[in-house]
Coordinates of C-alpha atoms in Angstrom, one line a residue:
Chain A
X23 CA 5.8 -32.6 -24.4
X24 CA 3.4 -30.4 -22.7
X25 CA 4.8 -26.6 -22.4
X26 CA 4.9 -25.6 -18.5
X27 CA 4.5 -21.8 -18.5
X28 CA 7.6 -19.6 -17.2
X29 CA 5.9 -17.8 -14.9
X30 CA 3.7 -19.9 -12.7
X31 CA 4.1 -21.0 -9.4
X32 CA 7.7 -21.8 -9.1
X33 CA 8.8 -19.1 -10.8
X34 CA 7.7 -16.3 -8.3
X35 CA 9.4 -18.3 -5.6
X36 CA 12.5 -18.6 -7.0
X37 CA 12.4 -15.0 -8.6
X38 CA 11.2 -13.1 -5.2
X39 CA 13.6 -15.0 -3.0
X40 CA 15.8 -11.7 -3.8
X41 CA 13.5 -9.4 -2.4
X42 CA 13.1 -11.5 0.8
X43 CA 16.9 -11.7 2.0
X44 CA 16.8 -8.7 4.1
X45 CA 13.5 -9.1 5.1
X46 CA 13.2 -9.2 9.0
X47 CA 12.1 -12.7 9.5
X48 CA 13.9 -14.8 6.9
X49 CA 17.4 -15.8 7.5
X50 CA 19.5 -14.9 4.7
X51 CA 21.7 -17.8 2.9
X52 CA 24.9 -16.1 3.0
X53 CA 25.9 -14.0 5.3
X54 CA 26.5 -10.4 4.1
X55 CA 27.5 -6.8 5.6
X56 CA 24.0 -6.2 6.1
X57 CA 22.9 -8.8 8.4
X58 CA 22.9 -8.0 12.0
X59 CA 24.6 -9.4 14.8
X60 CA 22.6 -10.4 18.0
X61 CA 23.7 -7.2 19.8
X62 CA 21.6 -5.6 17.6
X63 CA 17.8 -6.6 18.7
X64 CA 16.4 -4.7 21.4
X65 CA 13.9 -6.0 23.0
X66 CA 10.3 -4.1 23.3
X67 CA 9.6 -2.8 26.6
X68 CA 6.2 -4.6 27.9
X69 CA 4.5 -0.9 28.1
X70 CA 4.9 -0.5 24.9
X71 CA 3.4 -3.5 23.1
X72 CA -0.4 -3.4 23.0
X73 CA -2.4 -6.1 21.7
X74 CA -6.0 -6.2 19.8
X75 CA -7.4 -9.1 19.8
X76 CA -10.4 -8.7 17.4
X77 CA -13.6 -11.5 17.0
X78 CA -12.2 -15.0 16.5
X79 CA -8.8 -14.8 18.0
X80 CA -7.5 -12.6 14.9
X81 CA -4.4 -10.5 17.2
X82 CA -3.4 -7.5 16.0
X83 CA 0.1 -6.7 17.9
X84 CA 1.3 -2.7 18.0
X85 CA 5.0 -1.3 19.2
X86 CA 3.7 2.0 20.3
X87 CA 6.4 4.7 20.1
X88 CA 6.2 7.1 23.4
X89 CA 9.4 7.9 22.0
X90 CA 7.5 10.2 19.6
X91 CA 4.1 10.9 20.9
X92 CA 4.5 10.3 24.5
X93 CA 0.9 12.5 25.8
X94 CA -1.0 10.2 22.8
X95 CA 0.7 7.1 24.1
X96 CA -0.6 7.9 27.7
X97 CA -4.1 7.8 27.0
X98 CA -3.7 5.1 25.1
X99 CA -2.5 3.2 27.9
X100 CA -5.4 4.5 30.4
X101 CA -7.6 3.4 27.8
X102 CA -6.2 -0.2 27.4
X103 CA -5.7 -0.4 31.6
X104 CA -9.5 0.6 31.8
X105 CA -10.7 -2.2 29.1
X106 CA -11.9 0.6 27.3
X107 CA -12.0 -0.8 23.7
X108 CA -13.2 -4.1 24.7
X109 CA -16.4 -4.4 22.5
X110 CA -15.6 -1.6 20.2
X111 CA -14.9 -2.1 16.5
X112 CA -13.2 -2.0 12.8
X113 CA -15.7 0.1 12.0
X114 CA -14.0 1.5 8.8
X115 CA -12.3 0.0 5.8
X116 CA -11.0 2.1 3.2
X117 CA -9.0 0.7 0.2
X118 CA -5.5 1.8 -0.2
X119 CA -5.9 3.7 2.8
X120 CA -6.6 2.8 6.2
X121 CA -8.3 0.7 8.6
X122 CA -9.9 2.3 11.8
X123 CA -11.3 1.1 14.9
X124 CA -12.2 2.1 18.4
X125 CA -16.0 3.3 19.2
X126 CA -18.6 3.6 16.4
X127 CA -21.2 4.6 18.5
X128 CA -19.2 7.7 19.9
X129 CA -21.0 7.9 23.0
X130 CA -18.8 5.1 25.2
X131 CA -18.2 7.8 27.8
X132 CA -14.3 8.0 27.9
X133 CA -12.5 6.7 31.0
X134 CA -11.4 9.1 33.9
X135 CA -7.7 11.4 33.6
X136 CA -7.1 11.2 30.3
X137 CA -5.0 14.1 28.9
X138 CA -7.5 16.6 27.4
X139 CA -6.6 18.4 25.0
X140 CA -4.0 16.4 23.6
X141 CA -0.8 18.4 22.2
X142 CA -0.6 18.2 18.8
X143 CA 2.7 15.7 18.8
X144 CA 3.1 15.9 15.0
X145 CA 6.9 17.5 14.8
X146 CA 9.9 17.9 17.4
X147 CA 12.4 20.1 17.1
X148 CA 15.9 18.6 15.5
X149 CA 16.9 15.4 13.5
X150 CA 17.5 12.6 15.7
X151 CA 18.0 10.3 12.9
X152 CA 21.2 7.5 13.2
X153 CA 21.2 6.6 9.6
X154 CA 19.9 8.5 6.6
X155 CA 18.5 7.3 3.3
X156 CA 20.5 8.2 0.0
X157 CA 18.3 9.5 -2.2
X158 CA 15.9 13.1 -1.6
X159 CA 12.5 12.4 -0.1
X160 CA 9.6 13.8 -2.1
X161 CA 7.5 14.6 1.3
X162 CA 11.2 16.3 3.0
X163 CA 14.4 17.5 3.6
X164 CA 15.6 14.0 3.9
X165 CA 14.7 10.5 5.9
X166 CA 16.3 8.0 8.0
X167 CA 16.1 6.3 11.0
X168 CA 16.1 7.1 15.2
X169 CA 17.9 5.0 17.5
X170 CA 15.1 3.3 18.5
X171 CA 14.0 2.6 14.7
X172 CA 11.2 5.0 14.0
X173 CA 11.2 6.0 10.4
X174 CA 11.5 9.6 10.7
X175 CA 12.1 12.8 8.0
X176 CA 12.6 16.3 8.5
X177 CA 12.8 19.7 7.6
X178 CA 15.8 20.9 8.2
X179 CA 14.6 22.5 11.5
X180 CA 12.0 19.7 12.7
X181 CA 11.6 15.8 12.6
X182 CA 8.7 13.6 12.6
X183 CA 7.1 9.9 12.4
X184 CA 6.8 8.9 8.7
X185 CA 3.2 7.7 7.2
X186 CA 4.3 3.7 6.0
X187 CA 2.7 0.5 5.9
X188 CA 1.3 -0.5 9.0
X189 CA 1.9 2.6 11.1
X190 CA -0.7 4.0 14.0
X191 CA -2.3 6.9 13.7
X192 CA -4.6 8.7 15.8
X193 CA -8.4 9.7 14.2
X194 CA -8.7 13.5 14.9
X195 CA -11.6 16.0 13.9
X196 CA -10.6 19.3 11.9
X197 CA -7.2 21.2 12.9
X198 CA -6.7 22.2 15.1
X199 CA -8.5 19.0 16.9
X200 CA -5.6 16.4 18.2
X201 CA -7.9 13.7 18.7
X202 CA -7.3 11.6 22.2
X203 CA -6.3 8.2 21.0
X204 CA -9.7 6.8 21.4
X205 CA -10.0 6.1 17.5
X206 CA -7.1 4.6 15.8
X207 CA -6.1 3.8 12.3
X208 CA -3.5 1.8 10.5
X209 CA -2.4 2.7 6.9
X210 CA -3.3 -0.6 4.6
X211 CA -2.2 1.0 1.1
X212 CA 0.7 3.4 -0.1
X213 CA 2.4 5.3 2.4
X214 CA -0.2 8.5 2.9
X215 CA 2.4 10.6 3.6
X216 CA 0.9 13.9 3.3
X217 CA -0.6 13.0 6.1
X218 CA 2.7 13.7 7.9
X219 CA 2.7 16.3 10.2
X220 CA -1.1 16.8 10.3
X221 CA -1.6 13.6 12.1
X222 CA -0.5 12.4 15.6
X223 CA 1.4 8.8 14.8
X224 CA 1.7 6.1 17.6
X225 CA 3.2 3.2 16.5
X226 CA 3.2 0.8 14.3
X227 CA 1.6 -3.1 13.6
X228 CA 4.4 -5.6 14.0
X229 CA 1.6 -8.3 14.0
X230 CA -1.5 -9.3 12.2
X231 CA -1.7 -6.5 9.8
X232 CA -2.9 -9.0 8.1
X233 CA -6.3 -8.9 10.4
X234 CA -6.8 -5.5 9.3
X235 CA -5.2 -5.0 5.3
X236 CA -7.4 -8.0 4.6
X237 CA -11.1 -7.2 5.9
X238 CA -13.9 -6.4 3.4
X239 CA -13.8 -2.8 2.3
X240 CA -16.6 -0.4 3.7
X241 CA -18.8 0.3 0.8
X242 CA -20.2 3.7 2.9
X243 CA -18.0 7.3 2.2
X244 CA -14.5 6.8 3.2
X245 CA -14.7 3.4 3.5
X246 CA -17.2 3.2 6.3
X247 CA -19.1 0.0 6.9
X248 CA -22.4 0.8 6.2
X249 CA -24.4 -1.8 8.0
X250 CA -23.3 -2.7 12.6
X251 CA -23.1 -5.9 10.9
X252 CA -20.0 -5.5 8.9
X253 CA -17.9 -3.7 12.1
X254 CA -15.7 -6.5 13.2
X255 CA -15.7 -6.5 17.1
X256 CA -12.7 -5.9 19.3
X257 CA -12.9 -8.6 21.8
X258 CA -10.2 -7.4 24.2
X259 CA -6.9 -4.7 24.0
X260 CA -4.5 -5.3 26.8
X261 CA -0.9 -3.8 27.2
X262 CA 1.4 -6.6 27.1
X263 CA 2.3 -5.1 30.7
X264 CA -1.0 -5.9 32.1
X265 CA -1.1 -9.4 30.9
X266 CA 0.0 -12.6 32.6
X267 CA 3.8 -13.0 32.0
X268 CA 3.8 -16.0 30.1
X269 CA 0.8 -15.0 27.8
X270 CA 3.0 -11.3 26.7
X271 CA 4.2 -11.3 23.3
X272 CA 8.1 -10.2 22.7
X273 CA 9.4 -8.5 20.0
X274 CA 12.7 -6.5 19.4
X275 CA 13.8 -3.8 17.0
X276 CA 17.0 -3.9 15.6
X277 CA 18.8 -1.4 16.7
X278 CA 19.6 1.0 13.5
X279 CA 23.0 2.8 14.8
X280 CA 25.3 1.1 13.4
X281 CA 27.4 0.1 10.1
X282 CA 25.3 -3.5 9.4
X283 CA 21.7 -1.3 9.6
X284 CA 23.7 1.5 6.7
X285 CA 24.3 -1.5 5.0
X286 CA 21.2 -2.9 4.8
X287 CA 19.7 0.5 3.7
X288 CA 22.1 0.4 1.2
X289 CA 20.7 -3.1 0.0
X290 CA 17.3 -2.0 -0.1
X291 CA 18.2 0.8 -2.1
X292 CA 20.2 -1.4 -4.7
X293 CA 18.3 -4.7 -4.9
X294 CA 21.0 -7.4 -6.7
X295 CA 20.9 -10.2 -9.1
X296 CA 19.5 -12.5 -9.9
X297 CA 16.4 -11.3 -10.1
X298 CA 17.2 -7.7 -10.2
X299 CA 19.1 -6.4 -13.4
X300 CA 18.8 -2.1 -12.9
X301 CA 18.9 -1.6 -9.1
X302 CA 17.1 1.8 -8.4
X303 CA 19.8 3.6 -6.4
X304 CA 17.5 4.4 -4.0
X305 CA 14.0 3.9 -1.9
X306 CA 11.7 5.6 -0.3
X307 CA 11.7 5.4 3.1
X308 CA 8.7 3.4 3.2
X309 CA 10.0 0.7 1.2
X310 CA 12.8 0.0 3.7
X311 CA 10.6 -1.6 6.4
X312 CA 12.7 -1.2 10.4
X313 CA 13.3 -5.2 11.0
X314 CA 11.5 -6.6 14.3
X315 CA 11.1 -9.8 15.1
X316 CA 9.6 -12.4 17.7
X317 CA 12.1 -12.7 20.9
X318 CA 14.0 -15.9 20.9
Chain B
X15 CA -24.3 15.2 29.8
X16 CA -22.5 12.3 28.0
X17 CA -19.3 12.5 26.2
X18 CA -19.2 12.3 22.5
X19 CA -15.5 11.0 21.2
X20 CA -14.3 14.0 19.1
X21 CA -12.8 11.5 16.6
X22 CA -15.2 9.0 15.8
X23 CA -17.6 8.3 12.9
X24 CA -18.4 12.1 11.8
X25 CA -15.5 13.4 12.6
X26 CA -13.1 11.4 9.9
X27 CA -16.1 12.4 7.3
X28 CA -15.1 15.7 7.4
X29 CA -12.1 15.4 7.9
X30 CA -11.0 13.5 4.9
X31 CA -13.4 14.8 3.0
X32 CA -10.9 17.5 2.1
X33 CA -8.5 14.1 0.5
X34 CA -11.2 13.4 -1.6
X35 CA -11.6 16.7 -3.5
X36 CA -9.6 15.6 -6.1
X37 CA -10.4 12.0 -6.1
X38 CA -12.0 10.6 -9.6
X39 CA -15.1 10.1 -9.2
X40 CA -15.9 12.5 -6.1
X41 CA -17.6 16.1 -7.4
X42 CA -15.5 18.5 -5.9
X43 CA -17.4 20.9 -3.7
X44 CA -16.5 24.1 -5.7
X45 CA -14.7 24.6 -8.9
X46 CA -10.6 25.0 -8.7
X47 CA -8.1 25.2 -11.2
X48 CA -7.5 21.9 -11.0
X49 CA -10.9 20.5 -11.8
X50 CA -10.9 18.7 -15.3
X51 CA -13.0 20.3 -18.1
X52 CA -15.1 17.9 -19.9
X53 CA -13.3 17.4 -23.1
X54 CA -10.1 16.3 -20.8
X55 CA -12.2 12.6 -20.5
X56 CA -10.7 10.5 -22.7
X57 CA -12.5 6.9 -23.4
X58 CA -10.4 3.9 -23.0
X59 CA -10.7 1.5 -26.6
X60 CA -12.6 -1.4 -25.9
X61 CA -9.4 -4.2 -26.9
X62 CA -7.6 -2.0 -24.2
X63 CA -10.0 -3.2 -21.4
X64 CA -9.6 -6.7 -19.6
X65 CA -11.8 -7.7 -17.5
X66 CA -11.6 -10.7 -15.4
X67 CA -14.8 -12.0 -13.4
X68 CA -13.6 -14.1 -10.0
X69 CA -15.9 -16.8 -8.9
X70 CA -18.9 -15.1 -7.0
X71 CA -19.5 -11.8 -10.1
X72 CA -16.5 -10.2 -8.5
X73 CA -15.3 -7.9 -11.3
X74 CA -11.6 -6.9 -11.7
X75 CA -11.2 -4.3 -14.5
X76 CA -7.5 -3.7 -15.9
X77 CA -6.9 -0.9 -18.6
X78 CA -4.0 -2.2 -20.7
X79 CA -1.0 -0.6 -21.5
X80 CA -0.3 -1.1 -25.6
X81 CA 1.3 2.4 -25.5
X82 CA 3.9 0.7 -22.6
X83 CA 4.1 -2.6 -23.0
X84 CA 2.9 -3.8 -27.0
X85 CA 4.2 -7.2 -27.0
X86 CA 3.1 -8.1 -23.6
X87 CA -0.4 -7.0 -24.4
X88 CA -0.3 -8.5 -27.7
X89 CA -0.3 -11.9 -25.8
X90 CA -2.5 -10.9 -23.6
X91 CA -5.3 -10.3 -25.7
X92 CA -4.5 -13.8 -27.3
X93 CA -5.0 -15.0 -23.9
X94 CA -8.2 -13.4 -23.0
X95 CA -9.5 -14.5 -26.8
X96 CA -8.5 -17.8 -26.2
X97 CA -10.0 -18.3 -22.8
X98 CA -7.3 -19.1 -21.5
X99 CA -7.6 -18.0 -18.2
X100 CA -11.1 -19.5 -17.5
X101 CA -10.7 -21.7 -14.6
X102 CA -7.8 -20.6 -13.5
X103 CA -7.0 -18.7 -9.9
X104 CA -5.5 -15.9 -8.1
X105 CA -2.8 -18.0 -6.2
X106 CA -1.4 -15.6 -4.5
X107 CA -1.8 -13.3 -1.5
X108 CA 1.2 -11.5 -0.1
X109 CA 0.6 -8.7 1.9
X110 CA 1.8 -5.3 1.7
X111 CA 2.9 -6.6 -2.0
X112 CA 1.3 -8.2 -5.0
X113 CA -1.6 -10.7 -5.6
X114 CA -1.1 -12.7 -8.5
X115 CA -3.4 -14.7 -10.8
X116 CA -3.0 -17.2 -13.8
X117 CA -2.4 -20.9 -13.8
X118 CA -1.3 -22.5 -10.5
X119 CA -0.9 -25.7 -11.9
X120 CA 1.7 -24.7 -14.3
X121 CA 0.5 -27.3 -16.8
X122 CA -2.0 -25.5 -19.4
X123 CA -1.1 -25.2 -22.5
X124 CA -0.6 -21.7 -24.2
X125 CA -2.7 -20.6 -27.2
X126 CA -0.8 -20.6 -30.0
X127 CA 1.0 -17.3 -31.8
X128 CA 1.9 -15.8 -28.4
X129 CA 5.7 -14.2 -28.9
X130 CA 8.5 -15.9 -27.3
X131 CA 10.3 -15.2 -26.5
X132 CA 9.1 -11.5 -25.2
X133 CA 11.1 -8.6 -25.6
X134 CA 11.5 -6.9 -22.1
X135 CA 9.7 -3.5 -22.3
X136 CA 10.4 -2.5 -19.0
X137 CA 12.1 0.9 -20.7
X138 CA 11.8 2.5 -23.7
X139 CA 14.5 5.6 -25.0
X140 CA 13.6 9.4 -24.0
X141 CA 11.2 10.8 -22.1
X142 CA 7.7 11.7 -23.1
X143 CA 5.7 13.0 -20.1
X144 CA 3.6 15.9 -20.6
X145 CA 3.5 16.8 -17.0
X146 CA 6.0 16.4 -14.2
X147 CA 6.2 16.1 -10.4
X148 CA 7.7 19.0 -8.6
X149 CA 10.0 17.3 -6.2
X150 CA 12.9 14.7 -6.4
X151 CA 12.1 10.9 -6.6
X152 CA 14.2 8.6 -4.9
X153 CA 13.9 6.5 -7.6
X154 CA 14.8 7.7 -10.6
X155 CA 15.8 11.7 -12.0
X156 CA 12.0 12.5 -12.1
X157 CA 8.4 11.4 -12.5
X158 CA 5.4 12.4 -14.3
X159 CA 2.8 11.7 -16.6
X160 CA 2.6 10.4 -20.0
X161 CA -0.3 12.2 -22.1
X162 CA -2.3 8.7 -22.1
X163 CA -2.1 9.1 -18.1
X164 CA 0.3 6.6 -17.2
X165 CA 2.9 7.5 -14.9
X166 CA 6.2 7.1 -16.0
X167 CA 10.2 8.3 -14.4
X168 CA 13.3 8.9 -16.0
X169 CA 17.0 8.5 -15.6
X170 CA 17.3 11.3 -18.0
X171 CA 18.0 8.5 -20.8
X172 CA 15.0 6.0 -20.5
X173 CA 11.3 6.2 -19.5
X174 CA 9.5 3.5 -17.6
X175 CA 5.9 3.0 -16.0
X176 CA 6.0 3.3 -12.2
X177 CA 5.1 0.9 -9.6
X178 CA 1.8 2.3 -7.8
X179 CA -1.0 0.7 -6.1
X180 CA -3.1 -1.3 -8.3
X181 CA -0.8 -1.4 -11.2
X182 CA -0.4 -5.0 -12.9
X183 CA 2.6 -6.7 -13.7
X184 CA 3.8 -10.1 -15.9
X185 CA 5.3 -12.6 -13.3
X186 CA 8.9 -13.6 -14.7
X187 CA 11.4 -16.1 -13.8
X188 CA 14.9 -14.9 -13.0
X189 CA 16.8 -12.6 -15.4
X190 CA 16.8 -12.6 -18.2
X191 CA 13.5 -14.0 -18.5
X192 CA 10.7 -11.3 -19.4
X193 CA 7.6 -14.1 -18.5
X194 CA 4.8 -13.7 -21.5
X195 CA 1.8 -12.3 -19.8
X196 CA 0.1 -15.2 -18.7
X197 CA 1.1 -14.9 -15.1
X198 CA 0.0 -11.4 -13.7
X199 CA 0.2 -9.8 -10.5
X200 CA -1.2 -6.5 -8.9
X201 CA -0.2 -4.5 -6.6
X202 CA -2.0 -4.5 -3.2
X203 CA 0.4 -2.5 -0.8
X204 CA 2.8 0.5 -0.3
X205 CA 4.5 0.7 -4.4
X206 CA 7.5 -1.6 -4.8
X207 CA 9.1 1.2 -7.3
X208 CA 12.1 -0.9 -7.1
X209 CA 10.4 -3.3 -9.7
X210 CA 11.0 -0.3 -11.5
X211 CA 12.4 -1.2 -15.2
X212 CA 13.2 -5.5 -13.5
X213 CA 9.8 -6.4 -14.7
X214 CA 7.2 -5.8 -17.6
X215 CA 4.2 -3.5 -16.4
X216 CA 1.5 -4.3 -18.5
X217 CA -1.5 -1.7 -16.8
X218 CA -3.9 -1.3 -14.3
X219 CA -6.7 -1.9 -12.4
X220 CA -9.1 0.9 -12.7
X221 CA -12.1 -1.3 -10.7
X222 CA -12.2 -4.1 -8.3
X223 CA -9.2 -3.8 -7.0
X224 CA -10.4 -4.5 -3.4
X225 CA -11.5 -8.2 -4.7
X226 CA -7.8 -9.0 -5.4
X227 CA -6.4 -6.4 -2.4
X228 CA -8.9 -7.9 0.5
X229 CA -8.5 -11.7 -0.1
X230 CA -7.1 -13.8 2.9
X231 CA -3.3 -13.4 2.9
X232 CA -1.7 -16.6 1.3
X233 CA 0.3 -18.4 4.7
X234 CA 2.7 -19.9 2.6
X235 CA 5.9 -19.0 1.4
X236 CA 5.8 -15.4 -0.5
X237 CA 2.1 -15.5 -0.1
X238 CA 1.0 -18.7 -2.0
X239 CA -1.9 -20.3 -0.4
X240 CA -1.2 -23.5 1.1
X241 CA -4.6 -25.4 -0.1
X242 CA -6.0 -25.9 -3.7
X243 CA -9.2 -25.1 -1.8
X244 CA -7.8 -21.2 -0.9
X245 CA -7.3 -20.1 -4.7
X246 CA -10.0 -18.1 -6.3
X247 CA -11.2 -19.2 -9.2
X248 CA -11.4 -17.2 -12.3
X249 CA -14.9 -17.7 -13.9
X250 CA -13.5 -15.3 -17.1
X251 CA -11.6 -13.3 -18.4
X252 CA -12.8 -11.3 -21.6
X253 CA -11.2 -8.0 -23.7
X254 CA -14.3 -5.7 -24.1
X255 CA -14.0 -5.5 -27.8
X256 CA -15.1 -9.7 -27.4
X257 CA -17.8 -8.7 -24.9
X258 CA -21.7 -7.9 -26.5
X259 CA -21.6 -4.0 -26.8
X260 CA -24.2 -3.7 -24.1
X261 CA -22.2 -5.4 -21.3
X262 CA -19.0 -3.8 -22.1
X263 CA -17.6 -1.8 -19.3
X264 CA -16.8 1.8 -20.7
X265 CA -14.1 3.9 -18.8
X266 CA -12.1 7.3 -19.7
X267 CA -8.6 8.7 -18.3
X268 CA -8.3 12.2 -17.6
X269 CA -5.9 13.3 -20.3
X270 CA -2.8 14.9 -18.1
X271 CA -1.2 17.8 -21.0
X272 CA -3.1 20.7 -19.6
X273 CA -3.0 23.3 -17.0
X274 CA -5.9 21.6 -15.0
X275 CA -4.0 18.2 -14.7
X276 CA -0.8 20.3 -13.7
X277 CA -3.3 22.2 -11.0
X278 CA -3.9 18.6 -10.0
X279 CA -1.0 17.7 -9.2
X280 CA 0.0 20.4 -7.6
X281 CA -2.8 20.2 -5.6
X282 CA -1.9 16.6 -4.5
X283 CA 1.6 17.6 -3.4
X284 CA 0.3 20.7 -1.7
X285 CA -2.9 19.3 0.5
X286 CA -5.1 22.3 2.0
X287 CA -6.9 23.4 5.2
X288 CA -9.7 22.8 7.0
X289 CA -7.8 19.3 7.7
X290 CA -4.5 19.8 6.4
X291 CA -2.6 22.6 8.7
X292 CA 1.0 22.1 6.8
X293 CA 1.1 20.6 3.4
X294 CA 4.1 18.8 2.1
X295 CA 4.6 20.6 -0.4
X296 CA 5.6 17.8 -2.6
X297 CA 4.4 13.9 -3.3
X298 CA 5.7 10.7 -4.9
X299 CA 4.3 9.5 -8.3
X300 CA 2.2 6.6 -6.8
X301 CA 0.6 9.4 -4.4
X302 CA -0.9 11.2 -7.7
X303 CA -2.8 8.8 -9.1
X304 CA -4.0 9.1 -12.4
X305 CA -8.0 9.8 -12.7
X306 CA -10.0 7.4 -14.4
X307 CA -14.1 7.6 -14.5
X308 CA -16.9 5.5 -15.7
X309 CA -18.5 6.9 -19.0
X310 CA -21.0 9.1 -18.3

């Protein structure tokens, strides 16, 4: 009889089913204390979705959060409004890092009554957070989650946007520079959260990260593509506002306040059986991703 | 006069060139305490070097982990020896997790003399790091460094290699099944620490990673690709030690039981100005990673 090895293809999919169960898209198969009720998804403002659409209909969908950086946000939106990164680019590609687009050339002359400067937007004062992760946070006082379902830590006297998978940044020059919005990023690699606090955050990719975490790396310093060739061309940004109705995407958060979203924490932090024998008793707050999902 | 974006090309240049001081392979721009001394290079042993070659010369270079994970490695090396993994693929994409390589067909038979079954190896008793983060993990009672260079945390009983970009795992089927190192997976996103001590880690990739971390994102379930035709093909896979001397890749770690590795790390948890206007003052294990070079 020939030996099929352990490990191959169905292995994974039975063994990393586990990890999946809370994951925002996939129904779970049994219904536990962590799933949440309909009540719970919010749905996404129009203003606050904004959609890249890069070369060959690759879309790249961001919840912006003018929760946390509202003057950022507001540029942003003059920008989108003015079709001001249509035929910019992903200019920059840097491995376990970021991806960053907007205007390679820098000399796109910026569109009229944007805020300038920008205030800083990396801290407010107080802890806002609805639900609070177990374990200490390495880059904190502690972490958790706003009402609206930011990842947030603080200091004990200030809170800000936490530096995870697939969250907006804003490209800025040396402090005290803000930056204006113009040039974006998107973290592709480990949570870079030293970059908390020093950086203006904006929101995050709920869709088509993909676009982005899987491009060619840029071979120049810092990940920079080194030949106009390589930059992968933005063929449009629009606020979902500014689109035809029926075209918008939807997407809700789930709403964190309440005892299903502690309970989910709580599974992330303790991952069960089957496939999990030693649950860690904790996660970072990066590794317990805020659920959205399409509208119904 | 035209307006130049503040926050385009040049300015990231500068501004992250302060996150690279302490990158591997990047001279710093002045001496600090936490700049290695020659002697600290330590070369990697040619049977601890894997190298697997992806159809089109794309070069994926793993430094085994004997010191972590003997068993596993021991098959491993019977693999590479064999040939096993000629012709197979990486069959696996999921993003913001792990791409995974071996045999998708699950039909090939195994050399002979591997072990099975494998001992686990995810822990082994006490706790040997030679340096150690300064903050909490939310994973475990602390992390550090082992004086080989591979991070490692404790619960104060056990010690176990960390989860971190890059670092490469033995796919398993459910508990208590340990796989046998035939199946492998790397880590291509923010660290799934809660792998943690579940499943055998086995090393890492030290170059190439962005071959496995920038393929297409597999659209089926977990990541699989859908189509024969989307797996990558492994041309080879070949230990140094079976390579001609002239061809084999040579690589050191920076050997962590000093004050400049301590310096480093430090350094890493405590990011400085021009860019950096409040460091964090602390970082998680798979923010630190370990310096490896190219022999000189």
């Amino acid at each position: 009889m020939r030996r099929v090895p352990r490990c191959g293809m169905l292995s994974p999919l039975l063994a990393l089913a586990a990890l999946l169960q809370a994951a925002p898209a996939a129904p779970p198969p049994a219904a536990t204390p962590a799933d949440p009720v309909e009540a719970d998804w919010v749905t996404i403002p129009d203003d606050e979705i904004l959609v890249f659409t890069l070369m060959g209909n690759r879309r790249v969908v961001i919840r912006l959060a003018p929760q946390i950086a509202p003057v950022h946000v507001g540029n942003m939106r003059k920008l989108a409004l003015s079709h001001w990164w249509d035929g910019g680019s992903v200019y920059r590609l840097q491995d376990n890092y970021v991806a960053q687009w907007g205007d390679a050339t820098e000399k796109k002359p910026l569109p009229p009554g944007l805020a300038d400067p920008v205030p800083a937007e990396y801290v407010r004062p107080g802890w806002s957070a609805v639900v609070e992760l177990g374990r200490p946070d390495p880059y904190s006082a502690k972490a958790g989650f706003t009402a609206e379902g930011w990842p947030v830590a603080t200091d004990g006297s200030n809170e800000w946007m936490t530096h995870c998978y697939g969250y907006v940044g804003v490209g800025r020059n040396l402090a005290p520079d803000t930056g204006n919005g113009a040039e974006l990023y998107a973290v592709i690699g480990h949570g870079p959260r030293h970059l908390d606090r020093n950086i203006a955050l904006v929101g995050r990719v709920i869709e088509g990260i993909e676009w982005l975490s899987s491009l060619p790396r840029g071979t120049g310093q810092l990940g920079f593509y080194e030949h106009e060739a390589q930059r992968v061309p933005i063929a449009a940004a629009r606020l979902a506002s500014d689109m035809p109705a029926a075209e918008r995407p939807r997407f809700q958060y789930r709403a964190p306040g309440n005892d299903r979203f502690a309970a989910y924490v709580k599974a992330r932090e303790n991952r069960t059986p089957p496939f999990f024998d030693v649950p860690a008793g904790g996660a970072d707050i990066c590794n317990v991703p805020a659920p959205v999902r399409k509208a119904p």
